[in-house]
Each structure stands twice: as structure tokens, then as C-alpha cells.
XYZ file of C-alpha atoms in Angstrom:
668
model
C 60.290 108.122 110.387
C 62.165 108.227 113.649
C 65.490 106.775 114.716
C 66.718 105.737 118.123
C 68.751 108.331 120.008
C 71.586 105.772 119.977
C 72.087 106.127 116.231
C 75.249 108.180 116.649
C 77.603 109.406 119.373
C 76.675 112.952 120.353
C 78.529 113.648 123.606
C 80.222 117.052 123.878
C 83.602 116.861 125.580
C 85.691 119.814 126.692
C 88.929 117.890 127.186
C 90.273 114.380 127.674
C 92.815 112.753 129.962
C 94.250 109.234 130.116
C 95.673 106.978 132.798
C 98.484 104.417 132.744
C 96.320 101.364 133.365
C 96.189 98.458 130.942
C 94.092 98.869 128.912
C 94.108 102.594 129.520
C 90.949 104.527 130.318
C 89.758 107.952 129.166
C 88.483 110.669 131.499
C 86.496 113.670 130.324
C 83.893 116.289 131.297
C 80.858 116.498 129.027
C 78.449 119.365 128.437
C 75.092 119.122 130.216
C 76.056 115.758 131.671
C 78.480 114.098 134.063
C 82.181 113.597 133.889
C 83.006 110.098 132.692
C 85.622 107.400 132.761
C 85.408 105.096 129.765
C 87.665 102.209 128.653
C 89.800 102.574 125.548
C 88.781 99.034 124.635
C 86.543 96.330 126.067
C 87.949 92.957 127.065
C 84.773 91.251 128.181
C 81.349 90.724 126.684
C 80.249 94.219 127.693
C 79.623 97.290 125.619
C 81.778 100.333 126.370
C 78.641 102.076 127.630
C 78.243 99.412 130.324
C 81.742 100.190 131.552
C 81.305 103.984 131.812
C 81.073 105.602 135.196
C 81.114 109.122 136.597
C 84.136 110.581 138.352
C 84.974 113.826 140.188
C 83.505 117.093 138.966
C 80.590 117.734 136.657
C 80.056 119.034 133.148
C 82.567 121.845 133.213
C 86.247 121.815 133.846
C 89.191 119.544 133.142
C 89.896 116.245 134.867
C 93.153 115.373 136.637
C 93.920 111.697 137.235
C 96.288 110.676 140.008
C 99.419 109.276 138.308
C 99.808 106.454 140.843
C 96.173 105.662 141.614
C 93.589 106.381 138.884
C 90.769 105.742 141.339
C 91.597 109.249 142.651
C 90.455 111.997 140.305
C 90.151 115.769 140.593
C 87.396 117.445 138.616
C 86.149 121.018 138.513
C 82.510 121.977 138.782
C 81.658 125.607 138.089
C 84.356 127.118 140.259
C 84.937 124.349 142.774
C 86.887 121.131 143.019
C 85.086 118.091 144.262
C 85.506 116.838 147.427
C 84.666 120.049 147.838
C 88.082 121.664 148.307
C 87.772 125.304 147.358
C 90.778 127.546 147.642
C 88.347 130.158 148.966
C 84.667 129.187 149.413
C 83.094 132.366 148.120
C 79.575 132.201 146.688
C 79.784 132.891 142.949
C 76.100 133.151 142.076
C 74.869 136.649 141.357
C 78.296 138.252 141.628
C 80.117 140.332 139.059
C 83.631 139.191 138.156
C 85.103 142.212 139.874
C 83.676 141.088 143.217
C 85.442 137.710 143.197
C 88.641 137.093 145.084
C 89.509 134.176 142.825
C 88.136 134.063 139.294
C 87.563 130.338 138.599
C 86.344 129.797 135.074
C 84.254 126.961 133.634
C 87.468 125.349 132.368
C 89.864 126.279 135.176
C 92.870 123.999 134.937
C 93.695 121.115 137.296
C 97.081 119.453 136.816
C 99.211 116.965 138.691
C 102.908 117.702 138.711
C 104.719 115.170 136.508
C 107.542 115.177 139.083
C 105.595 114.768 142.324
C 102.165 113.131 142.462
C 101.420 114.913 145.744
C 101.484 118.274 143.963
C 98.276 119.475 142.299
C 97.895 122.817 140.503
C 94.615 124.675 140.065
C 94.032 128.014 138.373
C 91.966 131.129 138.799
C 93.660 134.354 137.720
C 96.435 132.887 139.864
C 98.180 129.528 139.933
C 97.355 127.667 143.146
C 99.177 124.628 144.496
C 98.281 121.979 147.077
C 100.426 119.159 148.433
C 97.863 117.663 150.814
C 94.906 116.847 148.587
C 93.321 120.287 148.805
C 93.379 120.622 152.577
C 95.512 123.730 152.155
C 96.435 125.838 149.126
C 99.176 128.303 148.372
C 99.163 130.867 145.591
C 102.398 130.727 143.579
C 101.845 133.468 141.011
C 100.622 137.008 140.571
C 97.600 137.686 138.391
C 98.722 136.190 135.048
C 95.901 137.671 132.985
C 95.368 141.016 131.259
C 92.651 141.939 133.762
C 93.749 145.527 134.236
C 93.261 146.183 130.513
C 89.550 145.305 130.647
C 88.624 145.588 134.313
C 85.985 148.230 133.662
C 83.976 145.738 131.544
C 83.245 143.514 134.521
C 81.503 145.740 137.046
C 78.195 143.947 136.433
C 77.380 140.203 136.337
C 78.293 138.509 133.049
C 75.891 138.942 130.162
C 74.708 142.354 131.260
C 71.138 143.182 130.324
C 70.994 140.529 127.576
C 71.545 137.172 129.273
C 72.480 138.174 132.827
C 74.317 134.917 133.606
C 74.673 134.913 137.366
C 75.420 131.197 137.838
C 79.099 131.664 138.570
C 80.060 130.077 135.258
C 80.878 132.862 132.818
C 83.947 134.150 134.632
C 86.492 136.067 132.550
C 90.119 137.024 132.985
C 91.318 133.586 134.073
C 94.180 131.174 133.444
C 92.838 128.883 130.735
C 95.887 126.687 129.977
C 98.534 125.303 132.337
C 101.337 122.761 132.049
C 104.469 121.884 133.989
C 107.433 120.670 131.962
C 108.136 116.938 132.071
C 111.821 117.728 131.543
C 112.355 120.269 134.313
C 110.600 120.458 137.649
C 109.257 123.936 138.389
C 109.051 125.055 134.745
C 105.381 125.974 134.415
C 103.573 127.569 131.468
C 100.280 129.474 131.850
C 97.948 130.987 129.246
C 94.908 133.171 129.893
C 91.545 133.511 128.216
C 92.192 137.212 127.595
C 95.468 136.935 125.688
C 98.529 136.408 127.944
C 101.192 133.694 128.224
C 103.603 133.465 131.165
C 106.341 131.078 132.234
C 108.154 130.404 135.491
C 111.375 128.397 135.660
C 111.722 128.376 139.442
C 108.455 126.878 140.672
C 106.514 130.132 140.757
C 108.966 132.439 142.516
C 109.382 134.497 139.348
C 107.150 134.690 136.278
C 107.981 136.114 132.825
C 105.457 137.440 130.320
C 106.193 135.605 127.037
C 103.024 136.556 125.152
C 103.635 136.438 121.364
C 104.241 139.908 120.002
C 101.069 141.558 118.770
C 98.638 139.033 120.271
C 95.528 141.185 120.798
C 93.555 141.554 123.989
C 90.661 139.075 124.355
C 92.539 136.274 122.599
C 91.847 132.931 124.292
C 94.988 130.861 124.858
C 93.056 127.623 124.584
C 95.940 125.154 124.886
C 99.650 125.145 125.625
C 101.256 121.917 124.427
C 104.793 121.181 125.569
C 107.096 119.297 123.253
C 108.005 115.778 124.414
C 111.365 116.178 122.615
C 112.759 119.558 123.703
C 112.397 121.331 127.058
C 112.509 124.773 125.421
C 109.892 123.957 122.797
C 106.158 124.595 123.196
C 103.068 125.286 121.130
C 100.304 127.759 121.974
C 96.858 127.410 120.412
C 94.774 130.591 120.353
C 91.279 131.341 119.115
C 89.487 134.682 118.676
C 86.152 133.656 117.115
C 84.242 135.441 119.876
C 85.815 138.640 118.557
C 84.643 137.806 114.986
C 88.196 136.767 114.102
C 88.021 133.247 112.663
C 91.671 132.853 111.692
C 93.718 129.882 112.988
C 96.453 130.694 115.492
C 99.045 128.055 116.385
C 102.343 129.437 117.665
C 105.635 127.617 118.250
C 108.575 128.584 120.443
C 111.933 126.841 120.752
C 113.423 129.199 123.356
C 111.025 129.086 126.321
C 108.769 131.732 124.780
C 111.393 134.375 124.088
C 110.256 134.273 120.450
C 107.320 132.696 118.634
C 106.551 131.618 115.057
C 103.002 131.519 113.705
C 102.429 128.082 112.082
C 99.055 128.919 110.532
C 98.949 131.749 108.037
C 95.773 130.545 106.323
C 97.648 129.401 103.180
C 99.689 126.395 104.377
C 96.946 123.818 104.790
C 94.613 124.917 107.582
C 92.060 127.236 105.940
C 91.982 130.877 106.971
C 88.528 130.525 108.579
C 89.214 127.325 110.603
C 89.861 128.646 114.073
C 92.065 126.397 116.166
C 91.467 124.683 119.493
C 94.303 122.228 120.233
C 97.599 120.739 119.075
C 99.874 117.851 120.082
C 103.364 116.786 119.020
C 103.891 113.052 118.587
C 106.304 111.695 121.239
C 107.718 109.126 118.794
C 108.513 111.489 115.920
C 109.629 115.061 116.473
C 107.837 117.563 114.266
C 104.833 115.296 113.666
C 101.922 117.480 114.770
C 98.192 116.888 115.135
C 95.930 119.948 115.256
C 92.254 120.218 116.141
C 90.168 123.005 114.660
C 86.511 123.974 114.760
C 86.026 121.999 111.540
C 88.153 118.903 111.904
C 91.578 117.390 112.348
C 94.846 118.287 110.582
C 98.339 116.781 110.491
C 101.816 118.155 109.771
C 104.980 116.133 109.155
C 107.313 119.166 109.191
C 106.609 120.844 112.524
C 103.805 123.014 111.208
C 105.324 124.280 107.970
C 102.600 122.476 106.001
C 99.282 120.978 107.103
C 96.863 118.542 105.518
C 93.400 117.259 106.541
C 93.422 114.161 108.735
C 89.754 113.490 109.476
C 89.741 110.041 107.808
C 86.375 108.528 108.802
C 85.873 110.714 111.874
C 82.985 111.025 112.032
C 81.164 109.682 109.025
C 77.906 111.307 110.055
C 79.187 114.882 109.938
C 82.252 116.095 108.045
C 82.723 119.258 110.109
C 83.324 118.406 113.763
C 84.894 120.680 116.398
C 88.007 119.049 117.866
C 88.345 120.197 121.472
C 91.312 118.172 122.733
C 93.974 115.703 121.618
C 96.184 113.237 123.453
C 98.851 110.900 122.099
C 99.103 107.883 124.357
C 100.803 104.536 123.730
C 100.986 105.297 120.012
C 97.243 106.038 119.805
C 95.684 109.404 118.974
C 92.742 110.227 121.245
C 90.360 112.878 119.932
C 87.711 114.678 121.981
C 85.002 116.432 119.992
C 82.228 118.902 120.672
C 79.168 116.894 119.701
C 80.574 113.649 118.265
C 82.000 112.038 121.403
C 85.550 110.632 121.697
C 87.436 108.830 118.953
C 90.693 106.872 119.008
C 92.955 106.444 116.004
C 94.697 103.200 116.853
C 98.339 102.643 115.972
C 100.183 105.730 114.761
C 103.362 103.798 113.923
C 102.949 104.059 110.119
C 103.030 107.859 110.519
C 106.321 107.558 112.393
C 107.917 105.689 109.484
C 106.497 107.322 106.374
C 108.737 109.753 104.507
C 109.229 110.930 100.927
C 111.117 107.756 99.944
C 108.414 105.479 101.362
C 105.664 107.534 99.737
C 107.419 107.391 96.352
C 108.242 103.657 96.498
C 106.381 100.805 94.817
C 105.888 98.815 98.009
C 106.693 99.082 101.697
C 106.106 96.958 104.786
C 105.861 99.063 107.932
C 107.419 97.851 111.151
C 104.456 96.606 113.222
C 103.710 97.957 116.643
C 104.371 95.479 119.442
C 101.226 93.464 120.121
C 99.860 92.483 123.514
C 98.614 88.955 124.020
C 95.257 89.852 125.561
C 92.263 87.653 126.130
C 88.700 88.910 126.026
C 85.325 87.224 126.028
C 85.276 83.656 124.771
C 88.504 82.676 123.041
C 89.076 85.831 121.012
C 91.175 88.850 121.804
C 88.349 91.012 122.990
C 87.425 92.488 119.617
C 83.925 93.815 120.097
C 81.736 96.217 118.202
C 78.547 97.813 119.374
C 76.298 100.736 118.561
C 78.731 103.240 120.054
C 81.804 102.200 118.155
C 84.292 99.487 117.508
C 87.195 98.098 119.437
C 90.702 98.336 118.032
C 91.844 95.199 116.209
C 93.003 92.491 118.595
C 96.454 91.154 117.784
C 99.333 92.279 115.610
C 98.247 94.988 113.166
C 100.491 94.907 110.093
C 100.451 97.828 107.651
C 101.887 97.801 104.126
C 101.506 99.976 101.062
C 101.583 99.564 97.284
C 101.802 102.307 94.696
C 99.473 100.160 92.595
C 97.693 96.893 93.308
C 100.111 94.044 92.387
C 99.097 91.849 89.457
C 100.500 88.607 90.939
C 99.892 86.836 94.245
C 101.019 88.648 97.371
C 101.828 86.761 100.574
C 102.549 87.756 104.136
C 104.235 85.171 106.338
C 104.546 85.265 110.120
C 107.492 83.358 111.550
C 108.702 82.877 115.101
C 112.164 83.645 116.474
C 113.499 80.281 115.259
C 112.219 80.917 111.742
C 109.320 78.455 111.980
C 106.304 79.398 109.886
C 103.347 80.407 112.066
C 100.729 81.834 109.710
C 100.424 82.704 106.039
C 98.131 85.307 104.496
C 97.634 85.454 100.734
C 95.886 87.698 98.247
C 94.589 84.471 96.647
C 93.105 83.147 99.892
C 89.647 83.671 101.323
C 88.310 84.167 104.816
C 90.656 84.933 107.687
C 93.708 84.106 105.559
C 92.842 86.715 102.900
C 95.345 89.517 102.322
C 94.029 92.861 101.008
C 96.313 94.300 98.307
C 94.798 97.512 96.981
C 96.799 100.463 95.789
C 97.745 102.686 98.742
C 97.724 101.689 102.407
C 96.587 98.209 103.438
C 96.532 96.323 106.686
C 95.987 92.796 107.920
C 95.519 91.684 111.510
C 97.156 88.539 112.844
C 95.046 87.534 115.822
C 98.169 86.005 117.444
C 96.780 82.514 116.939
C 98.467 79.581 115.294
C 96.444 77.585 112.730
C 93.426 75.766 114.086
C 93.012 72.008 114.221
C 92.115 70.278 110.966
C 88.416 69.439 110.983
C 87.046 66.914 108.514
C 84.505 68.085 105.913
C 81.011 67.826 107.340
C 82.122 67.900 110.939
C 80.273 70.496 113.007
C 77.770 70.803 110.169
C 74.105 69.935 110.541
C 71.894 69.739 107.473
C 68.336 69.851 108.645
C 66.155 66.980 107.440
C 68.996 65.185 105.625
C 70.765 62.164 107.119
C 74.476 62.948 106.856
C 77.586 61.742 108.620
C 78.378 64.604 110.968
C 80.483 65.167 114.056
C 79.598 67.723 116.678
C 82.644 68.738 118.709
C 81.770 70.274 122.035
C 84.820 72.400 122.718
C 87.457 74.717 121.311
C 89.362 73.601 118.201
C 90.944 76.907 117.115
C 94.635 77.713 117.167
C 96.559 78.386 120.381
C 97.815 81.877 121.145
C 101.415 82.767 120.342
C 103.860 82.796 123.227
C 105.259 86.248 124.075
C 108.506 86.787 122.218
C 110.009 87.946 118.915
C 108.284 87.385 115.579
C 108.832 88.456 111.980
C 106.505 89.470 109.185
C 107.665 88.985 105.574
C 105.790 90.556 102.662
C 106.379 89.159 99.156
C 104.981 90.558 95.913
C 106.717 89.543 92.688
C 110.388 90.502 93.069
C 109.666 92.562 96.185
C 110.386 91.124 99.607
C 110.691 92.900 102.947
C 110.827 91.655 106.529
C 110.026 93.515 109.738
C 110.408 92.302 113.318
C 107.998 92.906 116.167
C 107.320 91.667 119.676
C 104.357 89.867 121.160
C 104.098 91.078 124.761
C 102.574 89.373 127.778
C 99.424 90.824 129.269
C 100.922 92.907 132.115
C 97.954 92.132 134.368
C 98.556 88.392 134.640
C 101.108 86.736 136.977
C 101.778 83.779 134.664
C 105.391 83.610 133.475
C 106.447 83.304 129.845
C 107.937 79.879 130.660
C 104.525 78.727 131.925
C 102.837 80.115 128.814
C 105.402 78.227 126.713
C 104.558 74.981 128.519
C 100.860 75.584 127.916
C 101.542 76.328 124.249
C 103.583 73.165 123.688
C 100.926 70.986 125.284
C 98.210 72.813 123.313
C 100.035 72.109 120.059
C 100.305 68.443 121.042
C 96.547 68.236 121.673
C 95.684 70.281 118.575
C 97.744 67.953 116.418
C 96.049 64.916 117.953
C 92.627 66.399 117.138
C 93.871 67.023 113.603
C 95.146 63.433 113.327
C 91.788 62.038 114.426
C 89.930 64.305 112.036
C 92.191 63.350 109.125
C 91.334 59.725 109.749
C 87.653 60.656 109.849
C 87.967 62.493 106.524
C 89.849 59.510 105.048
C 87.370 56.827 106.096
C 84.472 59.062 105.035
C 86.051 58.998 101.568
C 86.344 55.229 101.826
C 82.689 54.953 102.926
C 81.610 57.038 99.925
C 83.596 54.757 97.596
C 82.114 51.668 99.235
C 78.641 53.115 98.617
C 79.615 53.554 94.963
C 80.834 49.948 94.811
C 77.490 48.728 96.163
C 75.618 50.816 93.574
C 77.800 50.150 90.516
C 79.241 46.662 90.898
C 76.782 43.923 89.951
C 78.337 41.255 92.139
C 76.569 40.059 95.309
C 79.766 38.872 97.027
C 81.506 42.220 96.451
C 78.420 44.157 97.510
C 78.146 42.120 100.705
C 81.833 42.623 101.517
C 81.610 46.383 100.841
C 78.581 46.549 103.126
C 80.374 44.648 105.896
C 83.536 46.788 105.671
C 81.421 49.936 105.841
C 79.674 48.714 108.984
C 83.015 47.971 110.664
C 84.465 51.358 109.657
C 81.359 53.086 110.970
C 81.778 51.296 114.286
C 85.363 52.499 114.673
C 84.546 55.986 113.397
C 81.701 56.408 115.841
C 84.258 56.079 118.646
C 86.408 58.786 117.109
C 83.743 61.479 117.098
C 80.091 62.241 117.906
C 78.113 60.528 115.223
C 74.672 61.202 113.734
C 73.422 64.278 115.600
C 69.868 63.666 116.796
C 68.179 65.430 119.701
C 70.080 67.532 122.169
C 73.505 66.966 123.689
C 72.032 64.891 126.503
C 71.501 62.084 123.971
C 75.073 62.119 122.701
C 77.848 60.279 124.458
C 81.208 62.114 124.075
C 83.636 60.393 121.734
C 87.385 60.758 121.295
C 87.525 64.040 119.369
C 85.400 65.804 121.967
C 87.411 64.293 124.823
C 90.597 65.794 123.367
C 88.726 69.040 122.672
C 87.743 69.202 126.348
C 91.419 69.108 127.369
C 92.244 71.620 124.630
C 89.470 73.954 125.832
C 90.844 73.859 129.364
C 94.345 74.701 128.158
C 93.122 77.606 126.040
C 90.576 79.042 128.452
C 93.068 81.432 130.092
C 96.753 82.240 130.442
C 97.947 79.654 132.946
C 100.354 76.792 133.438
C 98.813 73.469 132.323
C 97.245 71.692 135.288
C 98.448 68.191 136.150
C 95.011 66.846 135.219
C 95.652 67.726 131.567
C 98.647 65.403 131.412
C 96.741 62.718 133.302
C 93.788 62.848 130.917
C 96.009 62.775 127.826
C 97.821 59.725 129.173
C 94.434 58.027 129.387
C 93.245 59.152 125.949
C 96.362 58.449 123.879
C 96.124 54.625 124.209
C 92.487 54.810 123.072
C 93.536 56.693 119.956
C 96.358 54.226 119.269
C 93.937 51.319 119.584
C 91.287 52.828 117.296
C 93.923 53.895 114.786
C 95.221 50.336 114.774
C 91.741 48.975 114.151
C 91.367 51.255 111.123
C 94.716 50.209 109.727
C 93.824 46.555 110.192
C 90.604 47.014 108.241
C 92.437 48.869 105.492
C 95.334 46.440 105.193
C 93.330 43.218 105.400
C 89.664 43.431 104.530
C 89.842 46.472 102.232
C 92.919 45.003 100.555
C 90.978 41.779 99.952
C 88.039 43.742 98.490
C 90.408 45.574 96.146
C 91.881 42.228 95.020
C 88.388 40.991 94.141
C 87.534 44.225 92.339
C 90.741 44.080 90.340
C 90.145 40.444 89.345
C 86.705 41.366 88.002
C 87.983 44.430 86.146
C 86.620 47.140 88.422
C 88.403 50.203 89.794
C 89.734 49.680 93.285
C 89.012 51.689 96.447
C 91.798 54.089 97.428
C 93.434 52.893 100.643
C 94.365 55.786 103.002
C 97.949 55.976 104.183
C 98.433 56.150 107.919
C 98.704 59.714 109.241
C 98.220 61.416 105.862
C 95.373 63.723 104.824
C 92.723 62.174 102.587
C 93.351 62.118 98.855
C 90.137 63.995 98.158
């Protein structure tokens, strides 16, 4: 048997970058393919693959995204930077390393300065800097590698007599890792692929060798990760597998490299044969580290003192996946792999809050991450799954944990800033209102919608070949989206109760104000409630019609049977004006009735984030009198003719027909 090639993600990524767009996009170079830009989530009815496109560079080196304009990207391609903007346009093919003026490696670094978006750094054995988009370059460092210790090895092209790689790719003795401090302009760290780490604190005028003591020659400084919490703190990730040394090497300094501590001794969580590739410290919790190794992902809550596996379901098809790069962005963990594409762990906030007390407790409700009110295709929040993966949940993601699954009902209530109940989830409920309550971590997603309109039983249902009373509503009848603002989640389980606050944020891409969204919401609620009122009356008179049918079948009295028949005909006449009745043929044969007319206004209000148009108010002013009139006709039938039928039934000793009360749900 054969499977499609789309049965699993197999892209091989060297590194990954992100931009500050909303939603953010990922940028990465992939082996034997193009560089790509791919969305972190899809908001329209497109697969992520349909929204991929190539950017600067090719399969090889890192990507740099302009901080102010992500349409401008820098990408390396086997020793060059595309536009092309070489520092020195020397032909690399067929040359030994020793012949090259600048040794640009396959993964030569490209970095924008976090302090000046006009400054771009690029590396060979030197650090180069441009301030005019590559038109001119200046070299701001000496050779920061250990070239002189192994110069004699590079007199011939790479590979020697075995592979003889003369493509200009396998260049050695280069700067492999580079970062400028976000705290201090001009503080730049550089690591080489042959075992050296240097730092400058004056923009390149002076460099200091801060290589960890005893780090052997031919050690690849694969990543230098700067702490987002402390200017003097950094992590260096080293691998030596090409020297048959498979040990993990993650170093930490808290004094600008003057001293280093090894965080991976082979006994504290990362196995002794899992060589390391990358590390990141979480910007929201100091000491929370994520590490990528040749065989998966690891996490530490104590700044590297102890590690534990963190692969979760990534990826399900292969438990041992090389992790090449990590980024923490907007409380997401982005993971680039060598052979299993890019993964995103959405919402790291539970990791920011968990501690020994939380882990030892019986129950805990985590503070939810702020949720963006974002529209996607149709009327959802853009949640979309396809063959390449699955979008993050759309809405407010609420995490909670139990030591053991509670024996009694568990509820989660969402309330607005005024304390009004918005939504309720329950462990006893089914469908979208169901609340998972297993032992350990659980989560539920509030899609940011209020409850939908009440729809009478049988409405929007078609039973083929069977004549049934049905209504087909052409339009949206779901709940309106919550207005941006403050909300609360309250978890209750037995004697346990805990409340956490969170914010619903406006989509930053839309110009509509919160006040305009509030106006739209209030009018939407008004229309939703009118649809519900109509549908409750439909459900009520359907119950009455069923009872009248029973009267005709069970009561052996011609006068009563005739009256029941006549009342049913009159109720049917009024009901047929309240909704589309008896679906036959296509929509061209069906004249819109009152429910659908309200649903048309409701659809317009909920189609996008906008202020209600004047036409919505105009149409409602026309529809409301129609509803009042039809409602009055129903009440007249109930209070006169149905009351008379009940009097006759009672006189003859029969059970009476239940008379609906105005505005109340049906008894059944």
C-alpha cells in the first residue's frame, strides 16, 4: 500500500524567526527547498499551505525580518545575501577555505539590531555591519574563531579526497551564533563553529574572549540565547557530535561570560547522549527554560538545575525529532525541527503559574491568557484544521487542574465586568457546553460567543420522506461575540471555588471602536432575543397542535373534533407567518417569513466588526409591529377559542389542552 506524500509534515528547518504582525508569521530556511513565510494561524477558509510564500535567501542560512516592515527580509544563500549584497563578491566554488577572504558558512548569521532597524549584522569569521541595506559594509571585529589552531587542515577544498565539496557551502572556522543585547546597545555576543565565544560591550571597538574554560577545539557554538530578564545573563548551546562526543552542553553565565556553569551533566534530566542544539528562556518567567536536543524537547523550571521531557504530542509520528531552533513569542513556543516541520505550543501561561503548591493542590484554575476577538471564515473565530496541522483554539482558552477527577458536578461560569452571566460549562452537559474534568490538566475553550438564539424543536430539521412541521431559517442564529473588556471565569467543584480575571481584546487590525462594537452587541442581543421569542411561540403552538391532534384522535365528540380542527388551522395560519413552513423544493419556492427576516438583520450585524448600519434599525422598526400583531393573534386564539374548547372538554370529563403563557417557553 502507498500513502500520499502529504501524510505528515517533513520539512527540515535550520532556524525560525517571527514578526510582530497580527497574527504573527514564521520565517525559516528549509533544507533542499526554499525559504518560507507561513502564518501562525489561518483566519480565512485557506489552508496554511495556501498562505506560504518564499522570501529572501534559499535553503541555507538564517532569516532576518525587518522589525518595522516584515515585507523586507534578509536571507543567506550559500555565502551571499539576497539582493545580492555580498560584503566581498569572491567566487566560492572550488576554493579551499584558506583562499577565502571572508569565510561565510551555510548558516552565517544575519541579525537586525534591536535598537536601530537600519543596522544589520552579518557574519563570516568577522562581524560585518551595514546601515544602508547592504550597499556598504564595515567589519567591526577581528577574527573571532580559533582558525589559527586548525589552519593547516584547510589547505584543500572541504571533504578532501572523500567528498571533495567545492560548492562553497562547507566553510569552516566561522561565526555561527550572534546576538545583540536588547538591554544595552552595542553589547554583542558571538560564537564560532570551532569552539570560541566572544563579547563586545562597545559596539565592536573591543572584543573579549569569554569561551567557557576547557571547551575543546572543534566545538560548535550552535546558539547563544540572551536572557530577557538580565543583561548579564546568557546561555550558550554547544554540540560536538561530529567529534564523536554526543554529550549535551548548555552553559549559563550571569556575569557577561566571565564565568560559566554547565547545566547538562548527563544526570539531571537530559540524557548523556542527547546532544543539544538550542535553548530559550521564557520572557514571562525567569528561569523557565526550553531546550532542544537531537532527540526532542526538554523543559526546566529552575534555570537548568533539573530538566524533564517536554515533547507532549510533538510529533506523534516519530518520538525522536531533532529540535533545531526555539522562539518564545506572545506566550507561544515555536519549535523548528529537522524533518518534522514547525510546531507551535499555544499558550504557555499555565507554565508561568505552576509551582510546587499548585502541583500538590486538589484543584486549581489558571489565570487565562487574554483572548483576541478575531473573526475568520464564516462566523467562527478562524479555527481551521487541515492535513498539515491544526489552528490554535479560537477564543479564551481556560486551563484548570484536578488531582483526581471530581465525583460531583463541576461548573465553569463566564461573567462580564458587571457580574452578568455570559456562558456556563458543566461536566454534566453535552456538546459545546461540556466541561472535561479528568485528573490532571484540563482545558475548555470559550469561543467568545454569548448563547445562541432559542430554536424550536424541529426547526432547521428536514426528515426526508416524512411530512413534519419544520422551519428553515436562512441566516445566522448563533450567539453574538463578546465586546472587548474584562471578564471572569469561576470554577466550582464541590466546596472548591476559584475565580480568575482575563481580558477580551479587540482585533488590532480593525478600525472599529469598542463603543461601536458595544452598540452592535446591544442591537444583536435585541434581535437574538426577538428570534428566541418567536421560536418559543413556535415551540408552544407546536405543542398545542400536537395536543389538538390527540383530541381529534381520542375524543369521540364531533363538535369537539371540529373545533380542534378549526383551531389547528387558524394556529397553522399564524405560525406559517412566523417561520418558513413545510420545506418542499428549493429556496426559490419559499417565501421568507418573520424568523428569517429577523435572522437576515442578525446576519448583517454579525457578519463583521462594525457599527450597526442605519438600515438595521429601519428594518427592525418595520418588523416589530408585525411580530406584535402575530403575537396578539396567537394570544387571542389561546384566550378565546382554545379557552372555549377547554371548557367543552372539561364539561365532558376530558383532559384540557395546556394553554401557553405569553412570552414563556413551552411546558414540554
